[in-house]
């Protein structure tokens, strides 16, 4: 009996000892590095060619690559391309990198590039970026030639925009429209799950051609309420919060565990006026609205000074911006005079706003300013997807929006937003048509001389000053809250931040 008891005790000690060693091994194993990022709206789609909207492109930026990219100095450099050169003003030769892997293990080929370019030409949002391309040819197994309709200064910048991402031909054809929720690219992070757009999960791509990311998992969450997004950042539920409300920036600055980035962008906040509908088919009335708005008060009260009044739709950080465009002073009496001159009686209209608290505050100040000059404006708040769809279809009379120059070139602002060929979903939701404006933008697109381009962009902006199809409001900062344990975040003025360099360092 005694012998049996000793045996049982020895066995128990052996098992306990093994368990302790296993536990030690587990505790010494490297901890998975997971970073959770939150933005204010969920993407409408993760098909990179489909929608020119930041909530989507900020996500697809992590999944896909483009042929070219823009470096920290604003220069166009190769990304998936090995090299590029113009053989003539209308012939662009691009050699692609070898051994670039897609997330499914396929190697990228020139066929994938040609397929992607042709697909871009079919989709309204991406077509604007590449419609200058007339012909695409394969020269050899690593080289293509793009023949252009005429010379194009913006094309290289367009080929660096997330809308012109390169897709896998086989995968895209097999999935068809399913790539909207099952994307697959060459980027640093491999898609895992869609989560109805509310919680999109990725893992690091081991075979990424620039090297595996430092973190293991990336999660991008949509938290619509600014206060909820801030609270999640404070409690550590998320690590990075985009679009922090200006009123909340002080909370982040006073938190020892958090860091605030507040920096200028390439974006402009503005009101779009549907020029095909009354009262906005009346130029005098459109111009009158500009004088009715106190933009400095908007900058001070809504953006806590982290914004400044806009004079033109082209942001000062964008090539082609003209400081000679005067903009409009705040002059309610002048607004009343022009309303009277317009002949519009009992003016009233509805303004669409997406479900963003800051935009709603902005709309409320606009509403109060207009009321002072006798304009009755109703505000209707829409969910992001409905907002995009209804404005693309022209259901609106007016809406408040923001436009980011993703290429830092005026072409990506003026052409999609206001050229007559871009009506509707392509960008021109003002449904504005002006042949003189079109001509100025077209000439600026087809000349390579920077000073000549600037002159034509100035002319185009002067036309907009006179016509007012849009009411430009503010140039705002982007406010981002980051947990200090997160390192390697790289700010991008286009707000489409690439998260490849993220890492986690425990703060003592």
XYZ file of C-alpha atoms in Angstrom:
508
model
C 0.000 0.000 0.000
C 2.836 2.336 0.998
C 4.698 1.516 -2.218
C 1.573 2.272 -4.324
C 1.122 5.647 -2.582
C 4.722 6.631 -3.304
C 4.232 5.702 -6.953
C 1.068 7.849 -7.229
C 2.800 10.835 -5.575
C 5.790 10.520 -7.898
C 3.493 10.412 -10.933
C 1.607 13.475 -9.704
C 4.852 15.382 -9.232
C 5.990 14.345 -12.714
C 2.748 15.540 -14.286
C 2.821 18.799 -12.313
C 6.430 19.368 -13.298
C 5.643 18.825 -16.983
C 2.638 21.144 -16.762
C 4.769 23.857 -15.166
C 7.381 23.591 -17.906
C 4.698 23.739 -20.607
C 3.226 26.794 -18.915
C 6.644 28.441 -18.867
C 7.071 27.716 -22.558
C 3.691 29.270 -23.323
C 4.381 32.398 -21.302
C 7.748 32.858 -23.039
C 6.211 32.529 -26.504
C 6.120 35.808 -28.476
C 2.829 37.623 -28.031
C 0.816 38.173 -31.202
C 1.017 41.796 -32.293
C -2.477 43.078 -33.087
C -3.281 46.689 -34.020
C -6.869 47.948 -34.137
C -7.605 51.081 -36.154
C -10.962 52.848 -36.245
C -12.513 55.219 -38.749
C -15.862 57.012 -38.734
C -17.645 55.195 -41.576
C -17.624 51.671 -42.931
C -16.530 51.208 -46.542
C -19.175 50.800 -49.181
C -16.969 48.294 -51.010
C -13.412 46.935 -50.992
C -13.275 46.791 -54.779
C -10.498 49.371 -55.300
C -11.800 50.546 -58.682
C -15.386 51.167 -57.641
C -15.722 54.201 -55.356
C -13.635 57.304 -54.816
C -14.413 57.467 -51.092
C -11.910 57.669 -48.266
C -13.436 55.027 -45.923
C -12.916 52.435 -48.675
C -9.580 53.620 -50.058
C -8.086 53.883 -46.570
C -8.727 50.134 -46.294
C -7.815 49.018 -49.832
C -4.509 50.865 -49.406
C -3.505 48.028 -47.054
C -4.562 45.197 -49.415
C -3.380 46.339 -52.838
C -0.483 48.077 -54.531
C -0.281 50.407 -57.489
C 2.238 50.560 -60.319
C 3.658 53.805 -58.953
C 3.584 55.666 -55.644
C 4.265 59.179 -54.410
C 7.208 59.462 -52.025
C 7.591 61.772 -49.014
C 8.927 64.551 -51.244
C 5.982 64.397 -53.623
C 7.876 62.600 -56.384
C 6.421 59.726 -58.405
C 8.487 56.568 -57.918
C 7.986 52.878 -58.856
C 5.993 50.531 -56.619
C 4.864 47.422 -58.539
C 6.703 48.869 -61.517
C 10.416 48.238 -61.751
C 10.820 51.325 -63.934
C 8.900 53.644 -66.253
C 9.786 56.065 -69.008
C 8.114 58.072 -71.753
C 9.265 56.868 -75.171
C 7.381 59.862 -76.575
C 4.851 62.331 -75.104
C 2.088 59.799 -75.818
C 3.907 56.493 -75.184
C 4.597 55.328 -71.637
C 6.723 52.202 -71.168
C 6.335 50.390 -67.834
C 8.452 47.441 -66.737
C 6.979 45.489 -63.806
C 8.809 43.886 -60.897
C 9.414 40.160 -60.988
C 8.445 37.694 -58.257
C 5.746 39.902 -56.713
C 3.242 37.567 -55.045
C -0.503 37.894 -54.691
C -2.046 36.775 -51.420
C -3.149 33.474 -53.004
C 0.446 32.636 -53.967
C 0.174 33.580 -57.649
C 3.015 35.598 -59.139
C 1.969 38.934 -60.659
C 2.306 39.026 -64.447
C 1.895 41.606 -67.173
C -1.451 39.961 -67.938
C -2.666 40.942 -64.455
C -1.532 44.520 -65.065
C -3.215 44.739 -68.471
C -6.400 43.184 -67.083
C -6.404 45.691 -64.208
C -5.890 48.701 -66.479
C -8.695 47.600 -68.783
C -10.957 47.077 -65.774
C -10.142 50.587 -64.527
C -11.348 51.933 -67.854
C -14.703 50.203 -67.296
C -15.454 51.524 -63.786
C -16.705 55.129 -63.396
C -14.565 56.068 -60.379
C -11.274 54.686 -61.709
C -11.952 55.551 -65.365
C -11.406 59.246 -64.624
C -7.874 58.390 -63.542
C -6.864 56.514 -66.692
C -9.225 57.521 -69.504
C -6.342 59.230 -71.282
C -5.094 55.718 -72.168
C -5.999 54.782 -75.744
C -4.193 51.458 -76.133
C -2.465 48.915 -73.875
C 0.142 46.536 -75.337
C 2.341 43.774 -73.916
C 5.916 44.136 -75.230
C 7.393 41.163 -73.348
C 6.779 39.147 -70.187
C 7.662 42.097 -67.958
C 6.939 45.188 -70.080
C 3.811 47.014 -71.250
C 3.299 50.096 -73.391
C 0.506 52.589 -72.803
C -0.396 54.680 -75.832
C -2.200 57.851 -74.793
C -4.835 59.855 -76.648
C -2.624 62.873 -76.058
C 0.116 63.811 -73.608
C -0.906 63.791 -69.955
C 0.866 65.381 -66.996
C -1.435 63.866 -64.316
C -1.287 60.232 -65.502
C 1.775 59.255 -63.459
C 0.139 60.647 -60.309
C -3.074 58.831 -61.197
C -1.213 55.515 -61.446
C -0.113 56.069 -57.833
C -3.678 56.547 -56.545
C -5.377 53.656 -54.663
C -8.174 53.710 -57.270
C -5.669 52.299 -59.775
C -4.687 49.238 -57.737
C -3.490 46.114 -59.549
C -5.707 43.017 -59.233
C -5.246 39.315 -59.901
C -6.984 38.513 -63.201
C -7.903 34.907 -62.356
C -9.215 35.699 -58.880
C -11.187 38.764 -59.961
C -12.885 36.960 -62.852
C -13.753 34.023 -60.597
C -15.243 36.226 -57.872
C -16.693 38.916 -60.126
C -18.564 41.365 -57.865
C -17.599 39.335 -54.780
C -14.234 41.085 -54.618
C -16.174 43.925 -52.980
C -16.198 41.826 -49.801
C -13.437 39.302 -50.609
C -10.511 41.413 -51.889
C -7.164 39.877 -52.774
C -4.084 41.835 -53.755
C -0.315 42.087 -53.365
C -0.316 44.429 -50.366
C 1.255 44.086 -46.901
C -1.909 42.731 -45.294
C -3.954 39.729 -46.368
C -7.731 39.930 -46.061
C -9.388 37.530 -43.595
C -12.965 38.681 -42.995
C -15.364 41.455 -44.023
C -17.489 41.655 -40.876
C -20.174 43.573 -42.784
C -17.668 46.421 -43.051
C -17.921 47.094 -39.315
C -14.865 44.993 -38.419
C -12.480 44.085 -41.230
C -9.670 41.712 -40.291
C -6.274 41.112 -41.899
C -3.118 39.150 -41.199
C 0.417 40.077 -42.182
C 1.363 38.814 -45.638
C 4.502 36.734 -45.190
C 5.512 36.986 -48.851
C 5.028 40.746 -49.249
C 7.587 41.920 -51.808
C 8.879 44.707 -49.545
C 9.129 42.411 -46.520
C 6.648 41.076 -43.977
C 4.977 43.732 -41.768
C 6.150 43.915 -38.151
C 2.669 43.303 -36.740
C 0.782 40.023 -37.085
C -2.796 41.169 -37.366
C -4.561 44.385 -38.413
C -8.207 45.134 -37.653
C -10.058 48.137 -39.073
C -13.268 48.992 -37.259
C -15.995 51.475 -38.147
C -17.199 53.450 -35.129
C -19.555 56.144 -36.342
C -19.993 58.121 -33.127
C -17.019 60.394 -32.430
C -17.474 60.068 -28.659
C -17.588 56.273 -28.872
C -14.430 56.204 -31.004
C -12.651 58.437 -28.481
C -13.806 56.291 -25.563
C -12.533 53.153 -27.314
C -9.150 54.823 -27.761
C -8.979 55.887 -24.110
C -9.802 52.419 -22.796
C -7.346 50.680 -25.144
C -10.122 48.939 -27.083
C -8.596 50.468 -30.220
C -5.046 51.667 -30.867
C -5.534 54.359 -33.515
C -8.561 56.621 -34.043
C -8.976 58.532 -37.302
C -11.072 61.704 -37.653
C -11.060 62.660 -34.000
C -13.585 65.461 -33.451
C -11.770 68.788 -32.962
C -13.518 69.289 -29.633
C -11.946 66.029 -28.388
C -8.336 66.788 -29.318
C -7.620 68.279 -25.881
C -8.680 65.015 -24.224
C -6.025 63.158 -26.201
C -3.345 65.770 -25.523
C -3.996 65.468 -21.770
C -3.819 61.656 -21.724
C -0.312 60.410 -20.911
C -0.916 57.175 -22.834
C -2.026 58.858 -26.052
C -0.499 60.993 -28.780
C -2.321 63.485 -31.025
C -1.445 64.094 -34.652
C -3.147 67.213 -36.033
C -1.840 68.104 -39.470
C -2.989 69.781 -42.702
C -4.501 67.640 -45.430
C -5.117 67.928 -49.160
C -8.877 68.080 -48.584
C -11.544 70.781 -48.781
C -14.927 70.911 -47.046
C -17.586 72.311 -49.361
C -21.264 72.469 -50.294
C -22.355 71.027 -53.619
C -25.273 72.795 -55.311
C -27.259 70.823 -57.879
C -27.130 73.348 -60.720
C -29.930 71.577 -62.608
C -32.483 72.234 -59.845
C -34.095 75.435 -58.565
C -33.008 77.601 -56.875
C -29.455 76.589 -57.827
C -29.979 76.905 -61.562
C -29.770 80.649 -60.821
C -26.172 81.951 -60.762
C -26.896 85.109 -58.769
C -28.554 83.046 -56.061
C -25.606 80.617 -55.925
C -23.143 83.484 -55.558
C -25.312 85.099 -52.868
C -24.926 82.067 -50.622
C -21.170 82.571 -50.441
C -21.534 86.006 -48.855
C -23.994 84.646 -46.290
C -21.507 82.248 -44.665
C -19.255 83.090 -41.723
C -16.454 80.631 -42.428
C -14.136 81.933 -39.725
C -16.779 81.187 -37.096
C -17.068 77.672 -38.505
C -13.309 77.197 -38.230
C -13.235 78.518 -34.667
C -16.361 76.917 -33.214
C -16.595 73.567 -35.020
C -12.913 72.889 -35.693
C -11.459 74.651 -32.617
C -9.105 76.625 -34.831
C -7.758 73.496 -36.567
C -9.124 74.677 -39.927
C -9.089 77.841 -42.007
C -11.568 79.456 -44.431
C -11.297 78.206 -48.005
C -11.107 80.416 -51.068
C -11.117 77.727 -53.777
C -11.914 74.024 -54.032
C -8.195 73.292 -54.630
C -6.414 72.922 -51.280
C -3.238 75.024 -50.738
C -1.220 71.790 -50.338
C -2.159 70.690 -53.853
C -0.307 71.500 -57.082
C -2.391 73.990 -59.081
C -3.819 75.910 -56.116
C -4.004 79.623 -56.900
C -3.643 82.208 -54.144
C -4.984 84.801 -56.604
C -8.530 83.434 -56.310
C -10.087 85.930 -53.870
C -12.885 83.814 -52.436
C -15.786 85.568 -50.682
C -15.930 87.739 -47.594
C -18.656 87.338 -44.989
C -21.178 90.035 -45.995
C -24.842 89.250 -45.200
C -26.048 92.532 -46.703
C -24.355 91.719 -50.005
C -26.016 88.279 -49.858
C -29.436 89.873 -49.441
C -28.811 92.215 -52.394
C -27.879 89.298 -54.670
C -30.854 87.213 -53.522
C -33.111 90.119 -54.441
C -31.319 90.498 -57.793
C -31.750 86.770 -58.487
C -35.528 87.059 -58.361
C -35.783 83.956 -56.164
C -38.646 84.474 -53.702
C -39.162 82.577 -50.448
C -35.935 80.612 -50.976
C -35.825 77.179 -49.353
C -34.093 73.866 -49.951
C -32.963 70.653 -48.270
C -29.310 69.910 -47.434
C -28.030 66.328 -47.226
C -25.374 65.526 -44.619
C -23.764 62.151 -43.925
C -23.958 60.725 -40.401
C -20.948 62.554 -38.994
C -21.321 64.788 -35.937
C -18.784 67.378 -37.152
C -20.474 67.697 -40.543
C -23.837 68.056 -38.788
C -22.465 70.882 -36.619
C -21.147 72.542 -39.765
C -24.563 72.190 -41.411
C -26.262 73.768 -38.401
C -24.059 76.875 -38.632
C -24.760 77.059 -42.377
C -28.470 76.798 -41.573
C -28.266 79.643 -39.050
C -26.266 81.860 -41.440
C -28.764 81.305 -44.229
C -31.703 82.052 -41.952
C -30.220 85.488 -41.267
C -30.507 86.369 -44.969
C -33.999 84.903 -45.394
C -33.198 81.382 -46.627
C -35.032 78.445 -45.085
C -32.786 75.360 -45.195
C -33.757 71.912 -43.903
C -31.085 69.373 -42.876
C -31.458 65.659 -43.646
C -28.889 63.227 -42.229
C -28.126 60.085 -44.235
C -26.112 56.917 -43.592
C -22.857 56.986 -45.577
C -23.879 54.452 -48.237
C -27.263 56.101 -48.829
C -25.575 59.513 -48.924
C -23.207 58.388 -51.682
C -25.896 56.648 -53.708
C -28.523 59.373 -53.545
C -26.112 62.184 -54.397
C -24.624 60.172 -57.284
C -28.145 59.753 -58.690
C -28.824 63.479 -58.399
C -31.631 63.196 -55.851
C -30.206 66.088 -53.833
C -30.674 69.803 -54.104
C -27.520 70.406 -52.061
C -25.179 68.524 -49.738
C -22.116 69.090 -47.564
C -19.106 66.966 -48.430
C -15.353 66.851 -48.459
C -12.941 66.117 -51.302
C -9.417 64.820 -50.855
C -6.819 65.234 -53.570
C -5.402 61.722 -53.480
C -2.685 62.634 -55.982
C -1.917 66.123 -54.619
C -2.604 67.461 -58.110
C -5.453 69.820 -59.051
C -6.522 67.529 -61.884
C -7.990 64.963 -59.465
C -10.027 67.791 -57.910
C -11.256 69.817 -60.870
C -11.795 67.076 -63.454
C -13.917 64.576 -61.506
C -15.715 67.171 -59.370
C -16.695 69.648 -62.062
C -15.888 68.583 -65.634
C -19.036 68.042 -67.699
C -17.997 64.470 -68.579
C -18.060 63.496 -64.887
C -21.731 64.049 -64.025
C -23.110 61.841 -61.230
C -21.238 58.926 -59.691
C -17.946 59.868 -61.339
C -17.803 62.933 -59.096
C -19.628 65.916 -60.611
C -22.659 65.834 -58.334
C -23.242 69.539 -59.011
C -24.104 68.400 -62.553
C -22.200 71.495 -63.604
C -21.527 72.130 -67.298
C -19.316 74.942 -68.559
C -17.377 74.630 -71.819
C -14.850 77.315 -70.879
C -14.092 75.568 -67.598
C -13.799 72.197 -69.368
C -11.331 73.658 -71.850
C -9.047 75.092 -69.147
C -8.921 71.780 -67.274
C -8.354 69.793 -70.477
C -5.437 71.992 -71.546
C -3.878 71.693 -68.088
C -4.134 67.905 -68.407
C -2.335 67.731 -71.717
C 0.646 70.008 -71.190
C 3.771 68.992 -69.305
C 4.947 72.528 -68.488
C 4.184 73.101 -64.770
C 3.834 76.881 -65.142
C 1.438 76.546 -68.069
C -0.592 74.031 -66.084
C -0.774 76.405 -63.123
C -2.008 79.232 -65.368
C -4.866 77.142 -66.743
C -5.787 75.826 -63.316
C -5.938 79.433 -62.098
C -8.267 80.304 -64.981
C -10.475 77.327 -64.131
C -10.676 78.381 -60.472
C -11.556 81.948 -61.473
C -14.468 80.591 -63.504
C -15.659 78.681 -60.438
C -15.374 81.862 -58.356
C -17.778 83.555 -60.761
C -20.141 80.614 -61.275
C -20.206 79.064 -57.767
C -21.444 75.532 -58.535
C -19.798 74.680 -55.206
C -19.506 76.740 -52.045
C -16.068 76.128 -50.599
C -16.017 76.224 -46.809
C -12.822 75.153 -45.053
C -9.398 73.565 -45.273
C -9.273 71.365 -42.180
C -6.635 69.418 -40.292
C -6.847 65.666 -39.876
C -6.868 64.748 -36.180
C -5.617 61.281 -35.246
C -5.299 59.774 -31.786
C -2.668 57.053 -31.279
C -1.781 54.877 -28.314
C 1.889 55.573 -27.510
C 2.723 51.865 -27.627
C 2.120 52.017 -31.396
C 5.162 53.031 -33.414
C 5.790 53.536 -37.118
C 2.555 55.326 -38.044
C 3.185 57.310 -41.214
C 0.905 60.325 -41.700
C -0.311 61.019 -45.243
C -1.948 64.394 -46.079
C -4.327 62.559 -48.428
C -5.641 60.769 -45.274
C -5.178 57.384 -46.981
C -2.497 56.294 -44.517
C -0.436 53.230 -45.361
C -0.069 51.067 -42.226
C 2.784 48.836 -43.406
C 5.355 50.228 -40.926
C 3.272 49.794 -37.765
C 4.831 48.119 -34.761
C 4.019 47.655 -31.085
C 6.473 48.647 -28.391
C 5.403 48.173 -24.799
C 5.596 51.459 -22.906
C 7.142 51.181 -19.435
